[in-house]
Coordinates of C-alpha atoms and ligand atoms in Angstrom, one line a residue:
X1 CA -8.2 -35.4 -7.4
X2 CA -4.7 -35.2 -6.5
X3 CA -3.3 -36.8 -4.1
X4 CA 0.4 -36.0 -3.7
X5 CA 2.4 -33.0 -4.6
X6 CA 5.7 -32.2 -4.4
X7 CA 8.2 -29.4 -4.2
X8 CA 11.8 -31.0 -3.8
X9 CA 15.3 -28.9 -3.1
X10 CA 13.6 -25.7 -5.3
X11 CA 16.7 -23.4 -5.5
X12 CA 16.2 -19.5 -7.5
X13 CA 18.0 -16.5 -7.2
X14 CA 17.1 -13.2 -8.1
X15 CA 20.3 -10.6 -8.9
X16 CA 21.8 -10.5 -5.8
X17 CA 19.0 -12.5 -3.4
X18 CA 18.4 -16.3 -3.0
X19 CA 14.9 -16.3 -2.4
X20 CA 14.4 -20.0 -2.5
X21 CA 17.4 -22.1 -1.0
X22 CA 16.8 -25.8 -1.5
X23 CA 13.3 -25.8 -0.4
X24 CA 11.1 -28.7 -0.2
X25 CA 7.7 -29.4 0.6
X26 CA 4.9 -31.9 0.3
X27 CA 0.9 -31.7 0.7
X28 CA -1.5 -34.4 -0.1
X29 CA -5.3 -34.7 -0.9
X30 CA -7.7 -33.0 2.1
X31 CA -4.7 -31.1 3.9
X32 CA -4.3 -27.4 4.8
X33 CA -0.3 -26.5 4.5
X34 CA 0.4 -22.9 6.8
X35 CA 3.2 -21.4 4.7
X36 CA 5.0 -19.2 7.1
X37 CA 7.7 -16.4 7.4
X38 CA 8.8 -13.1 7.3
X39 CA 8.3 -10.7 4.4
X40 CA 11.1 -11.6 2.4
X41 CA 11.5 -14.9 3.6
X42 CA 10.6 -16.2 -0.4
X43 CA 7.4 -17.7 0.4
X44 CA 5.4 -15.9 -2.7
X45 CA 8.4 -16.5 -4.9
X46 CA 8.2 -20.8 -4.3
X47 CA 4.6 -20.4 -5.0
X48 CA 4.8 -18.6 -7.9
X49 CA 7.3 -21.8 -8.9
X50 CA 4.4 -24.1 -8.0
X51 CA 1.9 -21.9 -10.3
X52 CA 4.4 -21.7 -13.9
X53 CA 5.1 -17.8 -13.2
X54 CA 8.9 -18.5 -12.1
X55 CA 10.9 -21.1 -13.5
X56 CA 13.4 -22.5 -10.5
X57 CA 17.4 -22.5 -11.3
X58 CA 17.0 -26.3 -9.9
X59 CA 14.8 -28.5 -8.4
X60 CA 11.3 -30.3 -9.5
X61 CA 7.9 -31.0 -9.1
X62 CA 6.0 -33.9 -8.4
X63 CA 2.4 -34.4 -9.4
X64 CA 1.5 -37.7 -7.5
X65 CA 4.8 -39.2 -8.1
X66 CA 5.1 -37.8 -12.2
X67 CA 7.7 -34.9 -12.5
X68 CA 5.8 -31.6 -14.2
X69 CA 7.0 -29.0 -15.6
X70 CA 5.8 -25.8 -15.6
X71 CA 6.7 -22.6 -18.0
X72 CA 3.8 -20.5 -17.8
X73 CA 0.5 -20.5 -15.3
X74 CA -1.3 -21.9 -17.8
X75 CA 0.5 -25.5 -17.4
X76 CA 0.0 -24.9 -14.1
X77 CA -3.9 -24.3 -14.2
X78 CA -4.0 -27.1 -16.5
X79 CA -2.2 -29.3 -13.9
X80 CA -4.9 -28.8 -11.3
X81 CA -2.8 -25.9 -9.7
X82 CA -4.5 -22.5 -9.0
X83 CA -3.4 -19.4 -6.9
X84 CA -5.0 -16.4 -5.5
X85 CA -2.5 -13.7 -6.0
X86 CA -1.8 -11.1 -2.5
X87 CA -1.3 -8.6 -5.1
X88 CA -4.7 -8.6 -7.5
X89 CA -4.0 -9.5 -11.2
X90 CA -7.6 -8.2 -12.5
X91 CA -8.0 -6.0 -15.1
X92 CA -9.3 -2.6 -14.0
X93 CA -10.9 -1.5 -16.6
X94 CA -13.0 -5.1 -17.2
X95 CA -16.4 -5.6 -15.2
X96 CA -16.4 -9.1 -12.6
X97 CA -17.8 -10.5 -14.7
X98 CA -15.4 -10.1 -17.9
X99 CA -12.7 -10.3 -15.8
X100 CA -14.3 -13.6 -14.7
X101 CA -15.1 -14.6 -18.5
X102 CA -11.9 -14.1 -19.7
X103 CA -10.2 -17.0 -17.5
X104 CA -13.4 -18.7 -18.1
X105 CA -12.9 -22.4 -19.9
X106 CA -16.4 -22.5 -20.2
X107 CA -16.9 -19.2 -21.9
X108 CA -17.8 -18.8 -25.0
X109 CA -16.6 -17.1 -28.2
X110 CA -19.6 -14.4 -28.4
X111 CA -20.7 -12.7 -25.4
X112 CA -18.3 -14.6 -22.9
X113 CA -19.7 -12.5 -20.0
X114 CA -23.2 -13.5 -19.8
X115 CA -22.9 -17.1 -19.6
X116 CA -21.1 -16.7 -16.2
X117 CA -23.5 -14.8 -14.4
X118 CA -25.4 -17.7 -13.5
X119 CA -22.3 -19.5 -12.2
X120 CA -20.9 -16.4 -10.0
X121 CA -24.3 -16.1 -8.7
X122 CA -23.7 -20.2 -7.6
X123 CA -20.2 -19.7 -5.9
X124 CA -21.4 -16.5 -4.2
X125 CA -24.1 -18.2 -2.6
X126 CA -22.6 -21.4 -1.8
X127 CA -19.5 -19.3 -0.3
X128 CA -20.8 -16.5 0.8
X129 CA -18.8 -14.5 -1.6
X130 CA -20.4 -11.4 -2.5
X131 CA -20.0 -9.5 -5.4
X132 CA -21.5 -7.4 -7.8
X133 CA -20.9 -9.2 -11.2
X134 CA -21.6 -5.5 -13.1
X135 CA -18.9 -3.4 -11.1
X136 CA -16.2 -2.1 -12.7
X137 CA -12.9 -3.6 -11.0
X138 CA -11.2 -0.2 -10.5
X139 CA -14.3 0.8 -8.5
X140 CA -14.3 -2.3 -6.0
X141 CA -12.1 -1.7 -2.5
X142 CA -9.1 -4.5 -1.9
X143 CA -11.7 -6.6 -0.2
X144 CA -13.7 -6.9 -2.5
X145 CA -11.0 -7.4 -5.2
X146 CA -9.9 -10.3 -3.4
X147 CA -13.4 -12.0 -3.4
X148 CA -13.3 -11.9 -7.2
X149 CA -9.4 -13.7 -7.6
X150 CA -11.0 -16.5 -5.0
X151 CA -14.4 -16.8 -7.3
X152 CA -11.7 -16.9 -10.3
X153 CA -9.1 -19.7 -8.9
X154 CA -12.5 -21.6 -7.9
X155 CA -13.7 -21.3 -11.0
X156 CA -10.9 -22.8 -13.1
X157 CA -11.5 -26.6 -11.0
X158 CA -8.3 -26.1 -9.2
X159 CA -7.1 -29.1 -7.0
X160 CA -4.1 -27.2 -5.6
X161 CA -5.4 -24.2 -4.1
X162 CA -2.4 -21.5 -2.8
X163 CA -3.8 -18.4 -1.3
X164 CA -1.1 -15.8 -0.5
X165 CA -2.7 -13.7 2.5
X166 CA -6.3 -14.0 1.6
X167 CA -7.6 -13.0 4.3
X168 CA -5.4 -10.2 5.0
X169 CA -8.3 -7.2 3.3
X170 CA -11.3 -9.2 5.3
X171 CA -13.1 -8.4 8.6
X172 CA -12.9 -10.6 11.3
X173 CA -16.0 -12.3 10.3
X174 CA -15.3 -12.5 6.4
X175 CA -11.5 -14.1 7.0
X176 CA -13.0 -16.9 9.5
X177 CA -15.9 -17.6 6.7
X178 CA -13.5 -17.4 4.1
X179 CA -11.7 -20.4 7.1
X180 CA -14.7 -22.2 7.1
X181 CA -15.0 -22.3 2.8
X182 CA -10.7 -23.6 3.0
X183 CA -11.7 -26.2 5.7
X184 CA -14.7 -27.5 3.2
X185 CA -12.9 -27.6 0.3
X186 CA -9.8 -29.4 2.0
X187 CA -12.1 -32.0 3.0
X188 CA -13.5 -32.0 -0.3
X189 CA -9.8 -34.0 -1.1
X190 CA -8.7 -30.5 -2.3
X191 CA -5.3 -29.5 -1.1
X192 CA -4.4 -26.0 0.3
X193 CA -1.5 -24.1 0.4
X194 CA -2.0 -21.3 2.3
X195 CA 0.2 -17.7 3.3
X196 CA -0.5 -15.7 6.1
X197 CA 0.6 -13.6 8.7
X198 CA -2.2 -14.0 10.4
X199 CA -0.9 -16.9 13.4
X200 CA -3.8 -17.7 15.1
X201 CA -6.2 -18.1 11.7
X202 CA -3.8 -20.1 10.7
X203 CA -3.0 -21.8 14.1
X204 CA -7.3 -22.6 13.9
X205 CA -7.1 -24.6 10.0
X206 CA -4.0 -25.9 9.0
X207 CA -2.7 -29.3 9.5
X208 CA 1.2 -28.8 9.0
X209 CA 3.0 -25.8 8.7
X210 CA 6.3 -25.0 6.8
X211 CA 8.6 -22.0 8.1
X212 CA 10.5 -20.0 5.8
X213 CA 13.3 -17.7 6.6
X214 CA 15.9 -15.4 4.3
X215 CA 14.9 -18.0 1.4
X216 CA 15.4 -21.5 3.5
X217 CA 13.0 -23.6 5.2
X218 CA 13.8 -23.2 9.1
X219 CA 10.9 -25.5 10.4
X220 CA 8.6 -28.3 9.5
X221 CA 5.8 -29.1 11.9
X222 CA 2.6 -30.3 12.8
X223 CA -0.5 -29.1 14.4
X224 CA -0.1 -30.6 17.5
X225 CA 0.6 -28.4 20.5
X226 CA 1.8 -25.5 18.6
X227 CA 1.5 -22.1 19.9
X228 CA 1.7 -18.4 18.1
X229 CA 5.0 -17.5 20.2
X230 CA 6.7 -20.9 18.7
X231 CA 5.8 -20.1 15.0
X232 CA 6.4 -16.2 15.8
X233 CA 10.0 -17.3 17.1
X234 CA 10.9 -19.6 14.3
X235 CA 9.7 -17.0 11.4
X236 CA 11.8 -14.1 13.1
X237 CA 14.8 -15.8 14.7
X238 CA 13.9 -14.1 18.3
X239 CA 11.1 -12.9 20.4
X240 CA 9.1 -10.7 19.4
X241 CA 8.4 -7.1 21.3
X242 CA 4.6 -6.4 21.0
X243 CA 3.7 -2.4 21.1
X244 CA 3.9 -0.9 24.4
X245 CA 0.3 0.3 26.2
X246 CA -0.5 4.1 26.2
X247 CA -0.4 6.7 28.2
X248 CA -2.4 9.6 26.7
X249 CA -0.7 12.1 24.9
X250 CA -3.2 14.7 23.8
X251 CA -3.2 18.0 24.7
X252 CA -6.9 18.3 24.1
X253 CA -6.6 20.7 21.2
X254 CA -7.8 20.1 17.5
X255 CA -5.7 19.3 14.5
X256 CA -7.8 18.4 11.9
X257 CA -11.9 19.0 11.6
X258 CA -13.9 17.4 9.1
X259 CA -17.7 19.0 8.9
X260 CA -20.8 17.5 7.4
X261 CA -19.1 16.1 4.8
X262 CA -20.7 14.3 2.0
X263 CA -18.1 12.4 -1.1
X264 CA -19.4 9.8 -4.0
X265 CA -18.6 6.4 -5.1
X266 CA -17.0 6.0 -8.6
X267 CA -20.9 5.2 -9.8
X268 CA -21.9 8.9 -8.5
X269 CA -23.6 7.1 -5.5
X270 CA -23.4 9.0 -2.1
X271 CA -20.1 7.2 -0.6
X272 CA -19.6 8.9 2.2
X273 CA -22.5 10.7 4.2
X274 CA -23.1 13.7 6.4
X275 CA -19.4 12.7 8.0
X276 CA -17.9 15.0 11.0
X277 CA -15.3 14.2 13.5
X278 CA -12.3 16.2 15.3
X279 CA -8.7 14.6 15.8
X280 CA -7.3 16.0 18.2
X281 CA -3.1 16.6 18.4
X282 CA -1.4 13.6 19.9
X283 CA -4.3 11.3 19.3
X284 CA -4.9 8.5 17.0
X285 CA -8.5 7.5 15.5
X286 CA -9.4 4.5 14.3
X287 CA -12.0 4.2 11.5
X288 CA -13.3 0.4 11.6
X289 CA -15.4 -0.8 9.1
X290 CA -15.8 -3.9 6.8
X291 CA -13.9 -2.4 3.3
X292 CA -16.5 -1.0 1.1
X293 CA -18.1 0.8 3.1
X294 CA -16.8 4.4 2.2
X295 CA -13.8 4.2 3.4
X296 CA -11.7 4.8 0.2
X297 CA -13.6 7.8 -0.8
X298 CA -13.4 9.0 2.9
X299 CA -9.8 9.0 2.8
X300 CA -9.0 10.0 -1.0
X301 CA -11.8 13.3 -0.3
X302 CA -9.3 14.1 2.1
X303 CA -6.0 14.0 0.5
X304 CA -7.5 15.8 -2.4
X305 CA -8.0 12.9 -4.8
X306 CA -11.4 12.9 -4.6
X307 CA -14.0 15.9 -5.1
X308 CA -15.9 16.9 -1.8
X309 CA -19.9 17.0 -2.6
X310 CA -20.4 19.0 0.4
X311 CA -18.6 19.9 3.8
X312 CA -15.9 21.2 5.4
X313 CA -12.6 20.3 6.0
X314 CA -10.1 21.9 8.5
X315 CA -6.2 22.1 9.4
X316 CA -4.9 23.6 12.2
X317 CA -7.7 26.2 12.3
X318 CA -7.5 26.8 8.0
X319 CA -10.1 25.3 5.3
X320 CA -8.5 23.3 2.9
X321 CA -11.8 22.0 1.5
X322 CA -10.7 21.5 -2.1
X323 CA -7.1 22.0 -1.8
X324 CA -5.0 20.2 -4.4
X325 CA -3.3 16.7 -3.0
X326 CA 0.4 18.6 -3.5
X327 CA -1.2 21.7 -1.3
X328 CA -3.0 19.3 1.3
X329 CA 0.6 16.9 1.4
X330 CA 2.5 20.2 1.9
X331 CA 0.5 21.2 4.8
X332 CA 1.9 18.3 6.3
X333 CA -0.7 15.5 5.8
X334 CA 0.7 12.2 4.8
X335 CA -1.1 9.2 3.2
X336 CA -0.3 5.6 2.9
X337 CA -2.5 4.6 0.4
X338 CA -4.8 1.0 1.0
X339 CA -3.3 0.2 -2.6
X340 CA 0.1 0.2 -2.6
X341 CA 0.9 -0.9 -6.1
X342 CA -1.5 1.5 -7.4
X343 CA -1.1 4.6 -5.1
X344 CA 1.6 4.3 -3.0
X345 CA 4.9 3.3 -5.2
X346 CA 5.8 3.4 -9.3
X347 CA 6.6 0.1 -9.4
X348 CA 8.9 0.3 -12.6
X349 CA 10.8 3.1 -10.8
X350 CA 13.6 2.3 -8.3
X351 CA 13.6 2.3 -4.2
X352 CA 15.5 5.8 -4.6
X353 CA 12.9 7.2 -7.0
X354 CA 9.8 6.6 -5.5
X355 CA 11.6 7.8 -1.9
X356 CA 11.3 11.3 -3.4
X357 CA 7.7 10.8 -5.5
X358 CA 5.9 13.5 -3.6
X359 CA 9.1 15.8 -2.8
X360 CA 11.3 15.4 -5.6
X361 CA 11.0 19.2 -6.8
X362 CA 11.6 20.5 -3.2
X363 CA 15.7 21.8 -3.0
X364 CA 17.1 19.0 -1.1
X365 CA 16.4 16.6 -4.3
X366 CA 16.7 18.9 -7.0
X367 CA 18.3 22.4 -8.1
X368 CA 16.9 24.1 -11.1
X369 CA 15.1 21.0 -12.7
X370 CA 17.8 18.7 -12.0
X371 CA 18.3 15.6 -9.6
X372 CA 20.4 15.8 -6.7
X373 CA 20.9 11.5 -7.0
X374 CA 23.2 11.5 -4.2
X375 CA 21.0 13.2 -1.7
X376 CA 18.3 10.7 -2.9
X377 CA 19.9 8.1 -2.5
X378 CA 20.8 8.9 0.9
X379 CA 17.2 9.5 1.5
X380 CA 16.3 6.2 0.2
X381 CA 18.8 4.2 2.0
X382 CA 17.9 5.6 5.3
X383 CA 14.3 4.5 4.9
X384 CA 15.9 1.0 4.0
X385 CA 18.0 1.0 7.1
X386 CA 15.4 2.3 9.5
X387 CA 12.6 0.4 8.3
X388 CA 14.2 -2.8 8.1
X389 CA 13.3 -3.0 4.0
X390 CA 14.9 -6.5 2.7
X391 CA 16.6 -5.3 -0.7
X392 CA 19.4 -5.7 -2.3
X393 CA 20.5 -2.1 -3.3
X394 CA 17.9 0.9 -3.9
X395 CA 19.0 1.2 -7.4
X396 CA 16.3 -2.2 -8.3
X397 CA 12.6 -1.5 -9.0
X398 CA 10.1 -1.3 -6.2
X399 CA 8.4 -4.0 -7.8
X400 CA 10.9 -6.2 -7.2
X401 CA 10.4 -6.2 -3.5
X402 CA 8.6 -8.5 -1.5
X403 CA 5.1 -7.4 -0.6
X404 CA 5.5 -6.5 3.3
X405 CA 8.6 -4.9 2.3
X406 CA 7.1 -2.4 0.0
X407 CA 4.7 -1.7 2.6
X408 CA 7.3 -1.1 4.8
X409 CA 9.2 1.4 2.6
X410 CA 6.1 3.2 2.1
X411 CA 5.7 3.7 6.2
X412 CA 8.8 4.4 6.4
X413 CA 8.6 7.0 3.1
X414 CA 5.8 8.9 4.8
X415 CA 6.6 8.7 8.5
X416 CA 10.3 10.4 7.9
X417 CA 8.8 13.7 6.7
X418 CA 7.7 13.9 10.3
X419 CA 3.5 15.0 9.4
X420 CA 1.5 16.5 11.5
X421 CA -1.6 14.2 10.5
X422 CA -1.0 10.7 9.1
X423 CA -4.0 9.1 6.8
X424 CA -3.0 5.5 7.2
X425 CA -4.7 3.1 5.2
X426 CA -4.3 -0.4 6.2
X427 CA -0.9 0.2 7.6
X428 CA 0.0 -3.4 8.2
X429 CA -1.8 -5.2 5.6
X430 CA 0.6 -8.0 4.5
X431 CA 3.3 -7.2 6.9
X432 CA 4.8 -9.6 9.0
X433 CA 4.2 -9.9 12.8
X434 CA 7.8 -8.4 13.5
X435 CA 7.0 -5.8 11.5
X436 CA 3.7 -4.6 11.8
X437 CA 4.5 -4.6 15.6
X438 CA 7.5 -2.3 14.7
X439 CA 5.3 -0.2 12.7
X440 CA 2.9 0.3 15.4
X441 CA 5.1 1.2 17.7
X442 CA 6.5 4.0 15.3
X443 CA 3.0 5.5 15.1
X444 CA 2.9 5.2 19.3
X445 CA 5.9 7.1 19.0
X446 CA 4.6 9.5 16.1
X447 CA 1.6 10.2 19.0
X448 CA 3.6 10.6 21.9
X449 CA 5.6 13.4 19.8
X450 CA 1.9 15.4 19.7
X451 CA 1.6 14.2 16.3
X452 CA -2.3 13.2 15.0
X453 CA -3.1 9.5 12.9
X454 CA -6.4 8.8 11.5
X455 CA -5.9 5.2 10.6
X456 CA -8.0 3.1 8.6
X457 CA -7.8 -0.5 9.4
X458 CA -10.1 -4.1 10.0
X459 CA -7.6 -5.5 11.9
X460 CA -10.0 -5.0 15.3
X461 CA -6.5 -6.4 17.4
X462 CA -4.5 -3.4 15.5
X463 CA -7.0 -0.7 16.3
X464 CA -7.6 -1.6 19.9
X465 CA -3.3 -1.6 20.4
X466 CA -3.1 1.5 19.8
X467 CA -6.0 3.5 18.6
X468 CA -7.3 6.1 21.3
X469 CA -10.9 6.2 20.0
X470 CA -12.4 4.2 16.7
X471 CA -15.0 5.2 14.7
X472 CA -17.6 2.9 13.2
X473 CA -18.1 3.5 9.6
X474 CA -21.0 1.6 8.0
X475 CA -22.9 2.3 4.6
X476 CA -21.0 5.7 4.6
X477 CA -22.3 6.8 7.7
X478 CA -20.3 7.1 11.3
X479 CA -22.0 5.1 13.5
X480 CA -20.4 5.5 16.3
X481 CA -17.3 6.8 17.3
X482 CA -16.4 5.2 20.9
X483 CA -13.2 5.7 23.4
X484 CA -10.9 2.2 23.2
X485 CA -10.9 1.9 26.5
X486 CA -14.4 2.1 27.0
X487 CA -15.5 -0.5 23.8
X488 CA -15.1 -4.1 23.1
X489 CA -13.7 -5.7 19.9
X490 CA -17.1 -7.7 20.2
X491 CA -19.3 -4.3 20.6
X492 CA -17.2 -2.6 17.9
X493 CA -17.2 -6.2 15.6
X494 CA -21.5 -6.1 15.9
X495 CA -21.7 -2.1 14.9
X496 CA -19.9 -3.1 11.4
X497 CA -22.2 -5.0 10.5
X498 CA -24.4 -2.6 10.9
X499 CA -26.0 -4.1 13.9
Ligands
ATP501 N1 11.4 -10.5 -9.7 C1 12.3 -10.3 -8.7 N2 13.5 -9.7 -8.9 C2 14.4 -9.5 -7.9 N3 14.1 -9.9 -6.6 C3 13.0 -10.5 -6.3 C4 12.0 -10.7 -7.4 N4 11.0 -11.4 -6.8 C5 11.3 -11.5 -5.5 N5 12.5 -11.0 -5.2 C6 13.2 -11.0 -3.9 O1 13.1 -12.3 -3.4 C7 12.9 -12.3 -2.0 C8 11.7 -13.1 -1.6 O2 10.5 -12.5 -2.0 P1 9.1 -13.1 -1.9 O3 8.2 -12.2 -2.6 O4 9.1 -14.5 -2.2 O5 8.9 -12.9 -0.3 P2 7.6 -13.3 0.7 O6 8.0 -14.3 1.6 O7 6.4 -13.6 -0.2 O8 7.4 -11.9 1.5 P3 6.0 -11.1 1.9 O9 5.5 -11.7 3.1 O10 6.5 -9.7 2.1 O11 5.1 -11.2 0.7 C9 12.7 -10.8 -1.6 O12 14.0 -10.4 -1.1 C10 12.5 -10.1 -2.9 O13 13.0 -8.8 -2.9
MG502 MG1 4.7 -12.6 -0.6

């Protein structure tokens, strides 16, 4: 087992950024390491040193005491080192298990996908991981995704173990199993290196924790006596201003009415079932729910990316069962998608590009067939200005951005065009606590303004801020849809599990 690694004065720069500014760190055998920071802060970009995918301007690694040297992941595997990606780097058209197989050291030549069966079947019983080892990846939700990159980094024997927000797609009760799984393996001898936004998960495992800000480390600290506010404070630079309480803003008259309806899974397998609800204008509803449950299908059926079995769905009074996603987005429903890479943003194309992706053909961005790049750019820097988006210039690929931040550009994207009904899909997922409480404030304010936001989320905390009723989806059913004020986070926690 390892027993020592170490990260010392890791410098890199990116064309105009220094993500990582002399950064060191150490973690020995049996500990849990909180790596902490704002989105941006260049907390993916050292541990993507650590795994071989980035090769630092200067610095080095220490494997107890013997300098390595990384230049791809597979050194890094080799070396005991193994990460669980917060974007998924599985192959969508690949079952698990193949997926699985192909990263696989024990696989073999001929038919490397049924030899593994037997061992997913081991780790998703000994962890609790679930997974169907036949599904298609492109037809699993994010949580589920995720599952499979942990059974895949536990699979390869890794001692190191970084998880970049692992626990960001799971319920409530799947993060603090996946807490109890880190705790056994750390005291297994393995050592964990783990990202999150997530302060009081992290507050309830780790051991030490290392602060990141704008590329540098800003604090060093043990477990002892620390509280969120002091981690929250040292992350952002300042206090932090959580999302004001709600008056009601509803006028009591319905915006969007969805009747009966009835959506499949990718497998032709009823998805969603015999779903109705009303929002009402100036209200926000919460759909809660472990991911998997129908959710995805629920909200692509409405935007028009997915064909309605049966049902009814109406706007302001008018059917639009059926409508085209360009006809349903120009009604004045937005979306922010639950996959961001795959969805939300192009990631080859730049910040000013994918500003205009769903309204590039209307006049202010183009006049007979031709870009209007100034106006876009304008657009595009605006989002970056409002939304806080840490980039260098909105001429650089989206990909390049930091994961929170893309997130943010995407809010941001979406909320500017003023809609009249918001499908939000995990709005915060992987943003930082500065941010997501900025971003929840912006939909307060979106609500107060008479505007409507169904938003998808299994962050219980996030839906009882500022959700005004939530609806329990389970199996593809509604199984309850309950007033905030009149619910629990424990009441609505037992419904999704079907309880
Ligand atoms: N390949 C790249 N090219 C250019 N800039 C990059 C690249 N990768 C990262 N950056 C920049 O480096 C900085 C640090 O990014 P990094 O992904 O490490 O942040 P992070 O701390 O993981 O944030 P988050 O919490 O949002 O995931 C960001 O400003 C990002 O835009
Ligand atoms: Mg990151």
């Amino acid at each position: 087992m390892i027993q020592k690694l170490e990260m010392i004065n890791i410098c890199r720069s990116f064309p105009g950024i220094l993500a990582s500014d002399n950064v060191s760190l150490t973690i020995k055998s049996g500990e849990i390491l909180g790596l902490l920071g704002e989105n941006g802060a260049g907390k993916s970009t050292l541990m993507n040193i650590l795994y071989g995918l980035i090769t630092p301007d200067s610095g080095e690694i220490k494997i107890d005491g013997k300098n390595v040297f990384f230049s791809s992941s597979r050194d890094a595997i080799k070396a005991r080192i193994g990460m669980v990606h917060q974007h998924f780097m599985l192959i969508p058209n690949h079952t698990v298990a193949e997926n699985l197989a192909l990263i696989d050291p024990q696989s073999s030549f001929f038919f490397p996908a049924s030899g593994i069966r037997k061992r997913i079947e081991k780790l998703a019983e000994t962890f609790g991981l679930k997974i169907n080892p036949d599904a298609y990846i492109w037809q699993l939700s994010a949580g589920e995704q995720q599952r499979v990159e942990i059974i895949k980094t536990l699979l390869t024997g890794a001692e190191v173990i970084i998880l970049d927000e692992p626990t960001s797609v799971l319920t409530p009760t799947e993060a603090s199993e996946l807490i109890s799984i880190v705790k056994k393996m750390a005291s297994d001898g393995h050592s964990i290196i783990l990202i999150t936004h997530k302060l009081d998960e992290i507050i309830s495992c780790a051991n030490r924790f290392v602060v990141m800000r704008q590329g540098k480390k800003t604090g060093e600290l043990d477990n002892t006596n620390v509280d969120k506010s002091t981690l929250a404070k040292l992350m952002v630079g300042q206090d932090i201003e959580f999302p004001a309480s709600k008056n009601t803003a509803s006028s009591g008259e319905i915006l969007f009415d969805v009747q009966n309806l009835n959506v499949q899974s990718d497998m032709s397998l009823p998805a969603v079932k015999n779903i109705s609800f009303a929002i009402l204008k100036g209200e926000i509803l919460g759909i809660a729910g472990v991911s998997g449950n129908g959710q995805k299908e629920l909200v692509q059926a409405l935007t028009g990316l997915r064909k309605i079995q049966s049902g009814e769905v109406f706007f302001s009074g008018k059917r639009i069962t059926d409508f085209s996603p360009r006809a349903i987005y120009q009604k004045g429903i937005a979306h922010i998608p639950e996959d961001r890479f795959r969805y939300g943003v192009s990631g080859n194309l730049t910040l000013n590009e994918n500003a205009v992706l769903n309204k590039y053909f209307k006049k202010d961005n183009s006049w007979f067939g031709f870009l209007k790049n100034s106006n876009i750019r304008k657009h595009a820097e605006s989002i970056v200005s409002d939304y806080n988006v840490a980039a260098s210039s909105t001429d650089v690929s989206i990909k390049n951005l930091s994961g929170g931040n893309v997130q943010k550009f995407i809010v941001g994207r979406e909320l500017k065009e003023d809609p009249q009904l918001l499908l939000a899909v995990h709005p915060t997922y992987g943003v930082d606590i500065g941010a997501s409480n900025y971003i929840r404030n912006e939909f307060l304010k979106h609500r107060e303004k008479g505007r409507a936001i169904l938003l998808v989320s299994e962050d219980l905390e996030e839906l009882f801020q500022i959700a005004d009723r939530v609806a329990v989806i389970y199996r593809g059913e509604f199984k309850k849809i309950l007033k905030t004020s009149e619910t629990s986070v424990a009441e609505i926690g037992q419904i999704m599990t079907g309880a």
